[in-house]
DNA sequence: TGTACATCAGTGAACGCGCGTTCACTGATGTAC
DNA sequence: TGTACATCAGTGAACGCGCGTTCACTGATGTAC
């Protein structure tokens, strides 16, 4: 059942897009090829018509996920400046989202031990995010250092808030990090 | 080849201790029961004489790892105050360590999707860490909020520094987070 | 204190299962003339 | 423009492998008398 070139391209994008959501919600190791294909409405056998191996799909899915965070952060920065971006990122709804926004918080420790391709993509996305956050700072000299500290706090707070079994403590982590960053 | 009660207890501790190191270096999903048993000098078959399942060993290993970080942070706080703890945590040697010190940075995203037992242990360890860090703050009112922000920044910066494929950017993340926290 | 028996730590083989990957097959698409 | 053939997206079965878990077996330890 061969498909047209246009349809093949659309199918590939659908697999990448569905996988971007899946890996952020279940992790890279926790998501199988069959699940990623099924999420795009396909069976697992056709996978290798689009990708050379799992690592290739994961790195492309990571790029798609990265583009989404960047877009969301940018939109928030434009609308309400740094405070808006911080409040959106550290919101309870982001913490509890079935599909988390941020791949760094969702996949952080897994990416640290991950494949080269994925790390290269993550590095690129991180660079873009830091540039955007630095632009939102008045003090040009310290802008980049502040951007790095802010992003570290955001990712760390979200990671810890998701680990914690105590709902009150989890909320407190988000609130404290938010208050600290908005001061 | 039955062993004495004392020796059995020592064996169990050895498995937990070896596993605490293994899961921090390879992740929970990336470490098999056979590897954890082998690290303690045993074959995998005897596993169930000591634990009911993998989850039980992982949560105990997490406790052991947590106790170690708490001890290291405490030692640093007593010797050189908050600055010493921050510099040790965000050091290049901690980033590159074969066995990372901090289970939150090493297993963060995995724990977020992890089992209840592990999350409960992580919550407990986190609470201890926050109490210790808050005690190192002069301003009593804001001490806890600052402790949470500091730990978030530490964990986030280490996570990001390990993800990044660019060595220069990785170093910059550690330095910037350090400078920010020491101001 | 000595003897007889029950217990159980540890081994190594085996289990069922899900995984990433491969493959024969299908039929619509793309291409050469 | 029409025809004949090559291409290839997608299916579903099959592969080898490593995993967590189970089990029969061993022999030293623990216990009851």
Coordinates of C-alpha atoms (C1' of nucleotides) in Angstrom, one line a residue:
Chain A
X1 CA 0.0 0.0 0.0
X2 CA 2.5 2.6 -1.2
X3 CA 1.6 6.2 -0.2
X4 CA 2.3 9.5 -2.1
X5 CA 5.4 11.4 -1.2
X6 CA 3.3 14.2 0.4
X7 CA 1.4 11.7 2.5
X8 CA 4.6 9.9 3.5
X9 CA 6.1 13.2 4.7
X10 CA 2.9 13.9 6.7
X11 CA 3.1 10.4 8.2
X12 CA 6.7 10.9 9.3
X13 CA 5.8 14.2 10.9
X14 CA 2.9 12.6 12.7
X15 CA 5.2 9.9 14.1
X16 CA 7.7 12.5 15.3
X17 CA 5.0 14.7 16.8
X18 CA 3.3 11.9 18.6
X19 CA 6.6 10.6 19.9
X20 CA 7.5 14.1 21.2
X21 CA 4.5 13.9 23.5
X22 CA 5.0 10.2 24.4
X23 CA 8.6 10.5 25.5
X24 CA 7.9 13.5 27.7
X25 CA 5.1 11.7 29.4
X26 CA 6.7 8.2 29.8
X27 CA 10.4 8.8 29.3
X28 CA 12.6 7.6 26.5
X29 CA 13.3 4.1 28.0
X30 CA 9.6 3.9 29.0
X31 CA 8.3 4.3 25.4
X32 CA 8.5 1.5 22.9
X33 CA 8.7 1.8 19.1
X34 CA 5.3 0.1 18.9
X35 CA 3.7 2.7 21.2
X36 CA 5.2 5.6 19.2
X37 CA 3.9 4.1 15.9
X38 CA 0.5 3.3 17.4
X39 CA 0.2 6.9 18.6
X40 CA 0.5 7.9 14.9
X41 CA -2.0 5.3 13.9
X42 CA 0.4 2.8 12.5
X43 CA 1.8 -0.6 13.3
X44 CA 5.4 -1.1 14.3
X45 CA 6.6 -2.9 11.2
X46 CA 6.7 0.2 9.1
X47 CA 9.0 2.1 11.4
X48 CA 12.1 1.5 9.4
X49 CA 10.7 3.0 6.3
X50 CA 11.0 6.4 8.1
X51 CA 13.9 6.0 10.5
X52 CA 17.2 4.1 10.8
X53 CA 16.7 3.3 14.4
X54 CA 15.0 4.3 17.7
X55 CA 17.8 6.8 18.5
X56 CA 17.0 8.8 15.3
X57 CA 13.3 9.1 16.1
X58 CA 14.0 10.1 19.7
X59 CA 16.4 12.8 18.7
X60 CA 13.9 14.2 16.2
X61 CA 11.1 14.0 18.7
X62 CA 13.3 15.9 21.1
X63 CA 13.8 18.6 18.5
X64 CA 10.0 18.9 18.1
X65 CA 9.5 19.0 21.8
X66 CA 12.3 21.6 22.1
X67 CA 10.7 23.8 19.5
X68 CA 7.5 23.7 21.4
X69 CA 9.0 24.8 24.7
X70 CA 10.9 27.5 23.0
X71 CA 7.7 28.8 21.3
X72 CA 5.8 28.7 24.6
X73 CA 8.5 30.5 26.5
X74 CA 8.8 33.1 23.7
X75 CA 5.1 33.7 23.7
X76 CA 5.1 34.2 27.4
X77 CA 8.1 36.6 27.3
X78 CA 6.4 38.7 24.7
X79 CA 3.1 38.9 26.4
X80 CA 4.1 39.3 30.0
X81 CA 7.8 39.4 30.2
X82 CA 10.0 37.1 32.4
X83 CA 7.3 36.9 35.2
X84 CA 4.8 35.4 32.8
X85 CA 7.3 32.8 31.6
X86 CA 8.2 31.8 35.1
X87 CA 4.6 31.6 36.3
X88 CA 3.6 29.4 33.3
X89 CA 6.6 27.1 33.7
X90 CA 6.2 26.7 37.5
X91 CA 2.4 26.3 37.4
X92 CA 0.7 23.4 39.0
X93 CA -0.9 22.6 35.7
X94 CA 2.5 22.2 34.1
X95 CA 3.7 19.9 36.9
X96 CA 0.6 17.7 36.6
X97 CA 0.3 17.8 32.8
X98 CA -0.1 14.4 31.2
X99 CA 2.3 15.7 28.6
X100 CA 4.8 18.0 30.3
X101 CA 6.0 21.0 28.3
X102 CA 9.7 20.9 29.1
X103 CA 11.8 18.0 27.9
X104 CA 14.6 19.0 30.2
X105 CA 12.5 18.6 33.3
X106 CA 10.7 15.5 31.8
X107 CA 13.8 13.7 30.6
X108 CA 16.7 15.4 32.4
X109 CA 18.5 12.6 34.0
X110 CA 17.8 10.2 31.1
X111 CA 19.3 12.7 28.6
X112 CA 22.4 13.0 30.7
X113 CA 23.1 9.3 30.0
X114 CA 21.6 9.5 26.6
X115 CA 22.9 9.1 23.0
X116 CA 25.1 11.7 21.3
X117 CA 22.4 12.7 18.8
X118 CA 19.9 13.5 21.5
X119 CA 22.4 15.4 23.6
X120 CA 23.4 17.5 20.5
X121 CA 19.7 18.4 20.0
X122 CA 19.3 19.2 23.7
X123 CA 22.4 21.4 23.6
X124 CA 21.0 23.4 20.7
X125 CA 17.5 23.9 22.3
X126 CA 19.1 24.9 25.5
X127 CA 21.2 27.5 23.7
X128 CA 18.1 29.0 22.1
X129 CA 16.3 29.1 25.4
X130 CA 19.2 30.8 27.2
X131 CA 19.4 33.5 24.5
X132 CA 15.7 34.2 24.8
X133 CA 15.9 34.4 28.6
X134 CA 18.9 36.6 28.5
X135 CA 17.2 39.1 26.2
X136 CA 14.5 39.5 28.9
X137 CA 17.1 40.8 31.3
X138 CA 17.8 44.5 31.7
X139 CA 21.4 44.2 33.0
X140 CA 23.3 43.2 29.8
X141 CA 26.5 42.2 31.5
X142 CA 24.8 39.7 33.8
X143 CA 22.0 38.8 31.5
X144 CA 23.5 35.5 30.4
X145 CA 24.5 34.4 33.9
X146 CA 21.1 35.2 35.2
X147 CA 19.4 33.4 32.3
X148 CA 21.4 30.2 33.2
X149 CA 20.6 30.5 36.9
X150 CA 16.9 31.1 36.1
X151 CA 16.7 28.1 33.8
X152 CA 18.5 25.9 36.3
X153 CA 16.1 26.9 39.0
X154 CA 13.1 26.3 36.8
X155 CA 14.2 22.9 35.7
X156 CA 15.4 21.9 39.1
X157 CA 12.2 23.0 40.9
X158 CA 9.9 21.3 38.4
X159 CA 12.0 18.1 38.7
X160 CA 11.8 18.1 42.5
X161 CA 8.1 19.0 42.5
X162 CA 7.4 15.9 40.4
X163 CA 9.6 13.6 42.5
X164 CA 8.0 14.5 45.8
X165 CA 5.2 12.3 47.1
X166 CA 3.8 15.0 49.5
X167 CA 1.4 17.3 47.6
X168 CA 1.9 20.1 50.1
X169 CA 5.7 20.0 49.8
X170 CA 5.4 19.8 46.0
X171 CA 3.3 23.0 45.9
X172 CA 5.7 24.7 48.3
X173 CA 8.6 23.9 46.0
X174 CA 6.9 25.5 43.1
X175 CA 5.8 28.6 45.1
X176 CA 9.2 29.1 46.7
X177 CA 11.0 28.9 43.5
X178 CA 8.5 31.2 41.9
X179 CA 8.8 33.8 44.7
X180 CA 12.6 33.6 44.6
X181 CA 12.8 34.1 40.8
X182 CA 10.3 37.0 40.8
X183 CA 12.1 39.0 43.5
Chain B
X1 CA 25.3 -23.0 51.1
X2 CA 23.4 -21.4 53.9
X3 CA 25.2 -18.4 55.6
X4 CA 25.1 -17.2 59.2
X5 CA 22.6 -14.4 60.1
X6 CA 25.3 -11.9 60.6
X7 CA 26.8 -12.7 57.2
X8 CA 23.4 -12.6 55.5
X9 CA 22.8 -9.1 56.9
X10 CA 26.2 -8.0 55.7
X11 CA 25.4 -9.4 52.2
X12 CA 22.1 -7.6 52.1
X13 CA 23.8 -4.3 53.0
X14 CA 26.5 -5.0 50.3
X15 CA 23.7 -5.4 47.7
X16 CA 22.0 -2.2 48.7
X17 CA 25.2 -0.3 48.8
X18 CA 26.5 -1.5 45.5
X19 CA 23.0 -0.8 44.0
X20 CA 23.0 2.7 45.3
X21 CA 26.1 3.4 43.3
X22 CA 24.9 1.5 40.2
X23 CA 21.5 3.2 39.9
X24 CA 23.1 6.7 40.2
X25 CA 25.6 5.9 37.4
X26 CA 23.3 4.0 35.0
X27 CA 19.8 4.9 36.1
X28 CA 17.1 2.7 37.5
X29 CA 15.8 1.4 34.2
X30 CA 19.4 1.0 33.0
X31 CA 20.4 -1.3 35.8
X32 CA 19.4 -4.9 35.9
X33 CA 19.0 -7.2 38.9
X34 CA 21.8 -9.3 37.6
X35 CA 24.1 -6.3 37.5
X36 CA 23.2 -5.2 41.0
X37 CA 23.8 -8.7 42.4
X38 CA 27.1 -9.1 40.5
X39 CA 28.3 -5.8 41.9
X40 CA 27.9 -7.4 45.3
X41 CA 29.7 -10.6 44.1
X42 CA 26.6 -12.7 43.8
X43 CA 24.6 -14.4 41.1
X44 CA 21.1 -13.1 40.3
X45 CA 19.2 -16.2 41.5
X46 CA 19.7 -15.4 45.2
X47 CA 18.1 -12.0 44.9
X48 CA 14.7 -13.0 46.3
X49 CA 16.2 -14.3 49.5
X50 CA 16.8 -10.6 50.4
X51 CA 14.1 -8.6 48.6
X52 CA 10.5 -9.1 47.4
X53 CA 11.1 -7.4 44.1
X54 CA 13.3 -4.8 42.2
X55 CA 11.2 -1.9 43.5
X56 CA 12.1 -2.8 47.1
X57 CA 15.8 -2.9 46.4
X58 CA 15.7 0.3 44.4
X59 CA 13.9 2.2 47.2
X60 CA 16.4 1.0 49.8
X61 CA 19.3 1.8 47.5
X62 CA 17.8 5.3 47.1
X63 CA 17.7 5.6 50.9
X64 CA 21.4 4.7 51.0
X65 CA 22.3 7.2 48.3
X66 CA 20.2 9.8 50.0
X67 CA 22.0 9.3 53.3
X68 CA 25.3 9.7 51.5
X69 CA 24.3 13.1 50.0
X70 CA 22.9 14.3 53.2
X71 CA 26.2 13.4 55.0
X72 CA 28.3 15.1 52.3
X73 CA 26.3 18.3 52.3
X74 CA 26.3 18.4 56.1
X75 CA 30.1 17.9 56.3
X76 CA 30.5 20.7 53.8
X77 CA 28.1 23.0 55.7
X78 CA 30.0 22.4 59.0
X79 CA 33.4 22.9 57.5
X80 CA 32.9 25.8 55.1
X81 CA 29.2 26.9 55.3
X82 CA 26.9 27.2 52.4
X83 CA 29.6 28.3 49.9
X84 CA 31.5 25.1 50.5
X85 CA 28.4 22.9 50.0
X86 CA 27.6 24.8 46.8
X87 CA 31.1 24.6 45.4
X88 CA 31.3 20.9 46.1
X89 CA 27.9 20.2 44.6
X90 CA 28.6 22.2 41.4
X91 CA 32.1 21.0 40.9
X92 CA 33.3 19.6 37.6
X93 CA 34.4 16.4 39.4
X94 CA 30.8 15.9 40.6
X95 CA 29.5 16.4 37.1
X96 CA 31.9 13.9 35.7
X97 CA 31.9 11.4 38.5
X98 CA 31.4 7.8 37.5
X99 CA 29.1 7.6 40.5
X100 CA 27.3 10.9 40.9
X101 CA 26.7 12.1 44.5
X102 CA 23.2 13.4 44.2
X103 CA 20.4 11.0 43.3
X104 CA 18.0 13.9 42.5
X105 CA 20.3 15.1 39.7
X106 CA 21.2 11.5 38.6
X107 CA 17.6 10.1 38.7
X108 CA 15.4 13.2 38.7
X109 CA 13.2 12.6 35.8
X110 CA 13.1 8.8 36.3
X111 CA 11.9 9.3 39.9
X112 CA 9.2 11.6 38.8
X113 CA 7.6 8.7 37.0
X114 CA 8.8 6.2 39.6
X115 CA 7.2 3.9 42.1
X116 CA 5.5 5.1 45.3
X117 CA 8.1 3.6 47.6
X118 CA 10.9 5.4 45.8
X119 CA 9.1 8.7 45.8
X120 CA 8.4 8.4 49.5
X121 CA 12.1 7.8 50.2
X122 CA 13.0 10.7 47.9
X123 CA 10.5 13.0 49.7
X124 CA 12.0 12.1 53.1
X125 CA 15.6 12.7 51.9
X126 CA 14.6 16.0 50.3
X127 CA 13.0 17.2 53.5
X128 CA 16.2 16.5 55.4
X129 CA 18.3 18.3 52.8
X130 CA 16.0 21.3 53.0
X131 CA 16.2 21.5 56.8
X132 CA 20.0 21.4 56.7
X133 CA 20.2 24.0 54.0
X134 CA 17.7 26.3 55.8
X135 CA 19.8 26.2 59.0
X136 CA 22.7 27.6 57.0
X137 CA 20.7 30.8 56.3
X138 CA 20.9 33.8 58.5
X139 CA 17.4 35.2 57.7
X140 CA 15.1 32.9 59.5
X141 CA 11.9 34.0 57.9
X142 CA 13.1 33.4 54.3
X143 CA 15.5 30.6 55.2
X144 CA 13.2 27.8 53.9
X145 CA 12.2 29.5 50.7
X146 CA 15.9 30.2 50.0
X147 CA 16.8 26.6 50.8
X148 CA 14.2 25.4 48.3
X149 CA 15.4 27.9 45.6
X150 CA 19.1 26.9 46.2
X151 CA 18.4 23.2 46.0
X152 CA 16.4 23.7 42.9
X153 CA 19.2 25.6 41.3
X154 CA 21.8 23.0 42.3
X155 CA 19.8 20.1 40.9
X156 CA 18.8 21.9 37.8
X157 CA 22.2 23.2 37.0
X158 CA 23.8 19.8 37.5
X159 CA 21.1 18.2 35.3
X160 CA 21.6 20.7 32.5
X161 CA 25.4 20.5 32.8
X162 CA 25.2 16.7 32.2
X163 CA 22.8 16.9 29.3
X164 CA 24.9 19.4 27.3
X165 CA 27.2 18.0 24.6
X166 CA 29.3 21.2 24.5
X167 CA 32.0 21.1 27.2
X168 CA 32.4 24.9 27.3
X169 CA 28.7 25.5 27.8
X170 CA 28.5 22.8 30.4
X171 CA 31.3 24.5 32.4
X172 CA 29.6 27.8 31.9
X173 CA 26.4 26.4 33.4
X174 CA 28.2 25.2 36.5
X175 CA 30.1 28.5 36.9
X176 CA 27.1 30.7 36.3
X177 CA 24.9 28.8 38.8
X178 CA 27.8 28.9 41.3
X179 CA 28.3 32.6 41.0
X180 CA 24.6 33.3 41.2
X181 CA 24.2 31.3 44.4
X182 CA 27.3 32.7 46.1
X183 CA 26.2 36.3 45.5
Chain C
dT1 C1' 27.3 -31.3 74.9
dG2 C1' 25.9 -34.1 71.1
dT3 C1' 22.7 -35.7 67.6
dA4 C1' 19.0 -35.3 64.1
dC5 C1' 16.4 -32.5 61.5
dA6 C1' 14.5 -28.2 59.6
dT7 C1' 15.8 -24.0 57.6
dC8 C1' 17.5 -21.2 54.1
dA9 C1' 21.5 -18.3 51.4
dG10 C1' 23.2 -18.9 47.2
dT11 C1' 23.7 -21.3 42.4
dG12 C1' 22.5 -21.9 37.8
dA13 C1' 18.9 -23.3 34.6
dA14 C1' 14.5 -22.1 33.0
dC15 C1' 10.1 -19.4 32.4
dG16 C1' 7.3 -15.9 29.9
dC17 C1' 7.4 -11.4 28.2
dG18 C1' 8.3 -7.2 25.7
dC19 C1' 11.7 -5.1 23.3
dG20 C1' 14.2 -3.5 18.8
dT21 C1' 14.8 -5.2 14.5
dT22 C1' 14.1 -8.0 10.2
dC23 C1' 11.4 -9.9 6.5
dA24 C1' 8.0 -11.6 3.0
dC25 C1' 4.2 -9.8 1.2
dT26 C1' 0.5 -6.2 -0.5
dG27 C1' -0.9 -2.9 -3.6
dA28 C1' -0.9 2.0 -4.7
dT29 C1' 2.5 5.4 -6.5
dG30 C1' 6.1 7.0 -9.4
dT31 C1' 8.7 6.5 -13.7
dA32 C1' 10.4 5.2 -18.3
dC33 C1' 9.0 4.8 -22.9
Chain D
dT1 C1' -1.5 10.4 -23.0
dG2 C1' -1.3 5.5 -22.2
dT3 C1' 1.1 1.3 -20.8
dA4 C1' 4.4 -1.7 -18.3
dC5 C1' 7.4 -2.0 -14.8
dA6 C1' 10.0 -0.6 -10.6
dT7 C1' 9.5 1.4 -6.2
dC8 C1' 8.3 1.5 -1.6
dA9 C1' 4.7 2.7 2.6
dG10 C1' 2.6 -0.1 5.5
dT11 C1' 1.2 -4.9 7.6
dG12 C1' 1.8 -8.7 10.5
dA13 C1' 4.6 -12.6 11.7
dA14 C1' 9.0 -13.8 13.2
dC15 C1' 13.9 -13.3 15.1
dG16 C1' 17.2 -13.1 19.0
dC17 C1' 18.0 -11.0 23.3
dG18 C1' 17.8 -9.3 28.0
dC19 C1' 14.8 -8.6 31.5
dG20 C1' 12.3 -9.8 36.2
dT21 C1' 11.0 -13.8 38.3
dT22 C1' 10.7 -18.8 39.6
dC23 C1' 12.5 -23.2 40.9
dA24 C1' 15.1 -27.6 42.0
dC25 C1' 19.1 -28.3 44.2
dT26 C1' 23.4 -27.8 47.6
dG27 C1' 25.2 -27.8 51.9
dA28 C1' 26.2 -25.0 56.0
dT29 C1' 23.5 -22.9 59.8
dG30 C1' 20.1 -22.9 63.4
dT31 C1' 17.2 -25.5 66.5
dA32 C1' 14.9 -29.0 69.3
dC33 C1' 15.7 -32.7 72.3

